[in-house]
PDB file of C-alpha atoms in Angstrom:
ATOM      1  CA  MET Z  28       1.993   7.136  15.028  1.00 45.00           C
ATOM      2  CA  ASN Z  29       4.366   4.435  16.227  1.00 44.00           C
ATOM      3  CA  ARG Z  30       7.385   3.076  14.327  1.00 44.00           C
ATOM      4  CA  ARG Z  31       5.625  -0.106  13.214  1.00 45.00           C
ATOM      5  CA  MET Z  32       2.788   1.843  11.624  1.00 47.00           C
ATOM      6  CA  GLU Z  33       5.236   4.205   9.880  1.00 47.00           C
ATOM      7  CA  ARG Z  34       7.087   1.211   8.430  1.00 55.00           C
ATOM      8  CA  ASP Z  35       3.854  -0.292   7.127  1.00 79.00           C
ATOM      9  CA  ILE Z  36       2.860   2.769   5.080  1.00 92.00           C
ATOM     10  CA  ILE Z  37       4.300   2.611   1.570  1.00 95.00           C
ATOM     11  CA  PRO Z  38       4.614   5.971  -0.226  1.00 96.00           C
ATOM     12  CA  THR Z  39       3.554   6.112  -3.880  1.00 96.00           C
ATOM     13  CA  THR Z  40       2.881   8.737  -6.542  1.00 95.00           C
ATOM     14  CA  SER Z  41       0.423   6.403  -8.274  1.00 95.00           C
ATOM     15  CA  THR Z  42      -3.328   6.266  -7.689  1.00 94.00           C
ATOM     16  CA  GLU Z  43      -3.553   2.592  -8.648  1.00 96.00           C
ATOM     17  CA  ILE Z  44      -1.393  -0.156  -7.169  1.00 96.00           C
ATOM     18  CA  TRP Z  45      -1.400  -3.931  -6.896  1.00 96.00           C
ATOM     19  CA  CYS Z  46      -0.570  -6.219  -4.016  1.00 95.00           C
ATOM     20  CA  ASP Z  47       0.131  -9.943  -3.908  1.00 94.00           C
ATOM     21  CA  GLY Z  48       1.372 -10.145  -0.347  1.00 89.00           C
ATOM     22  CA  SER Z  49       4.910 -10.595   0.816  1.00 78.00           C
ATOM     23  CA  ALA Z  50       7.262 -13.308   1.957  1.00 74.00           C
ATOM     24  CA  GLU Z  51       6.275 -12.410   5.533  1.00 73.00           C
ATOM     25  CA  THR Z  52       2.579 -13.074   4.888  1.00 68.00           C
ATOM     26  CA  GLY Z  53       3.046 -16.044   2.569  1.00 80.00           C
ATOM     27  CA  GLY Z  54       1.467 -14.159  -0.313  1.00 90.00           C
ATOM     28  CA  HIS Z  55      -2.131 -13.956  -1.504  1.00 94.00           C
ATOM     29  CA  PRO Z  56      -4.036 -13.522  -4.778  1.00 94.00           C
ATOM     30  CA  ARG Z  57      -2.999 -10.354  -6.628  1.00 95.00           C
ATOM     31  CA  VAL Z  58      -5.463  -7.527  -6.092  1.00 97.00           C
ATOM     32  CA  PHE Z  59      -5.572  -4.168  -7.839  1.00 98.00           C
ATOM     33  CA  LEU Z  60      -6.368  -1.248  -5.555  1.00 98.00           C
ATOM     34  CA  HIS Z  61      -7.276   2.408  -6.108  1.00 97.00           C
ATOM     35  CA  ILE Z  62      -6.105   5.099  -3.696  1.00 96.00           C
ATOM     36  CA  GLU Z  63      -9.046   7.093  -2.332  1.00 92.00           C
ATOM     37  CA  SER Z  64      -8.855  10.797  -3.200  1.00 90.00           C
ATOM     38  CA  GLU Z  65     -10.392  11.841   0.146  1.00 93.00           C
ATOM     39  CA  THR Z  66      -7.852  10.036   2.328  1.00 93.00           C
ATOM     40  CA  GLY Z  67      -4.901   9.512  -0.019  1.00 95.00           C
ATOM     41  CA  LEU Z  68      -4.693   5.954   1.360  1.00 96.00           C
ATOM     42  CA  VAL Z  69      -5.541   2.404   0.374  1.00 97.00           C
ATOM     43  CA  VAL Z  70      -5.282  -0.756   2.506  1.00 96.00           C
ATOM     44  CA  CYS Z  71      -4.924  -4.255   1.088  1.00 94.00           C
ATOM     45  CA  PRO Z  72      -7.898  -6.337   2.255  1.00 94.00           C
ATOM     46  CA  TYR Z  73      -5.729  -9.471   2.482  1.00 92.00           C
ATOM     47  CA  CYS Z  74      -2.503  -8.399   4.224  1.00 90.00           C
ATOM     48  CA  SER Z  75      -3.291  -4.866   5.485  1.00 90.00           C
ATOM     49  CA  ARG Z  76      -0.359  -3.269   3.683  1.00 92.00           C
ATOM     50  CA  THR Z  77      -1.123   0.428   3.361  1.00 95.00           C
ATOM     51  CA  TRP Z  78      -0.133   2.818   0.577  1.00 97.00           C
ATOM     52  CA  GLN Z  79      -0.229   6.597   0.851  1.00 96.00           C
ATOM     53  CA  GLN Z  80      -0.160   8.887  -2.148  1.00 96.00           C
ATOM     54  CA  VAL Z  81       2.603  11.474  -1.843  1.00 94.00           C
ATOM     55  CA  GLU Z  82       4.198  14.036  -4.113  1.00 85.00           C
ATOM     56  CA  GLY Z  83       7.694  13.026  -5.117  1.00 62.00           C
ATOM     57  CA  GLY Z  84       7.255   9.538  -3.672  1.00 45.00           C
ATOM     58  CA  HIS Z  85       7.907   6.353  -5.583  1.00 46.00           C
ATOM     59  CA  SER Z  86       5.513   3.927  -7.164  1.00 47.00           C
ATOM     60  CA  ALA Z  87       5.396   0.871  -4.945  1.00 51.00           C
ATOM     61  CA  HIS Z  88       4.128  -2.638  -5.437  1.00 52.00           C
ATOM     62  CA  ALA Z  89       4.158  -5.449  -2.935  1.00 52.00           C
TER      63      ALA Z  89
END
């Protein structure tokens, strides 16, 4: 995994997150996403931000 990909993965202890984009992407409509139990990941369909469920991580919102 390269540095850019590592930077794009946001650790979270939550199974449900929301994303409304970022200043870099100009934002988008807020979407609520559920982390898949099989992969432990969820990707925003608008901006491709990726969250990974981890133990001891922090809840993260865009």
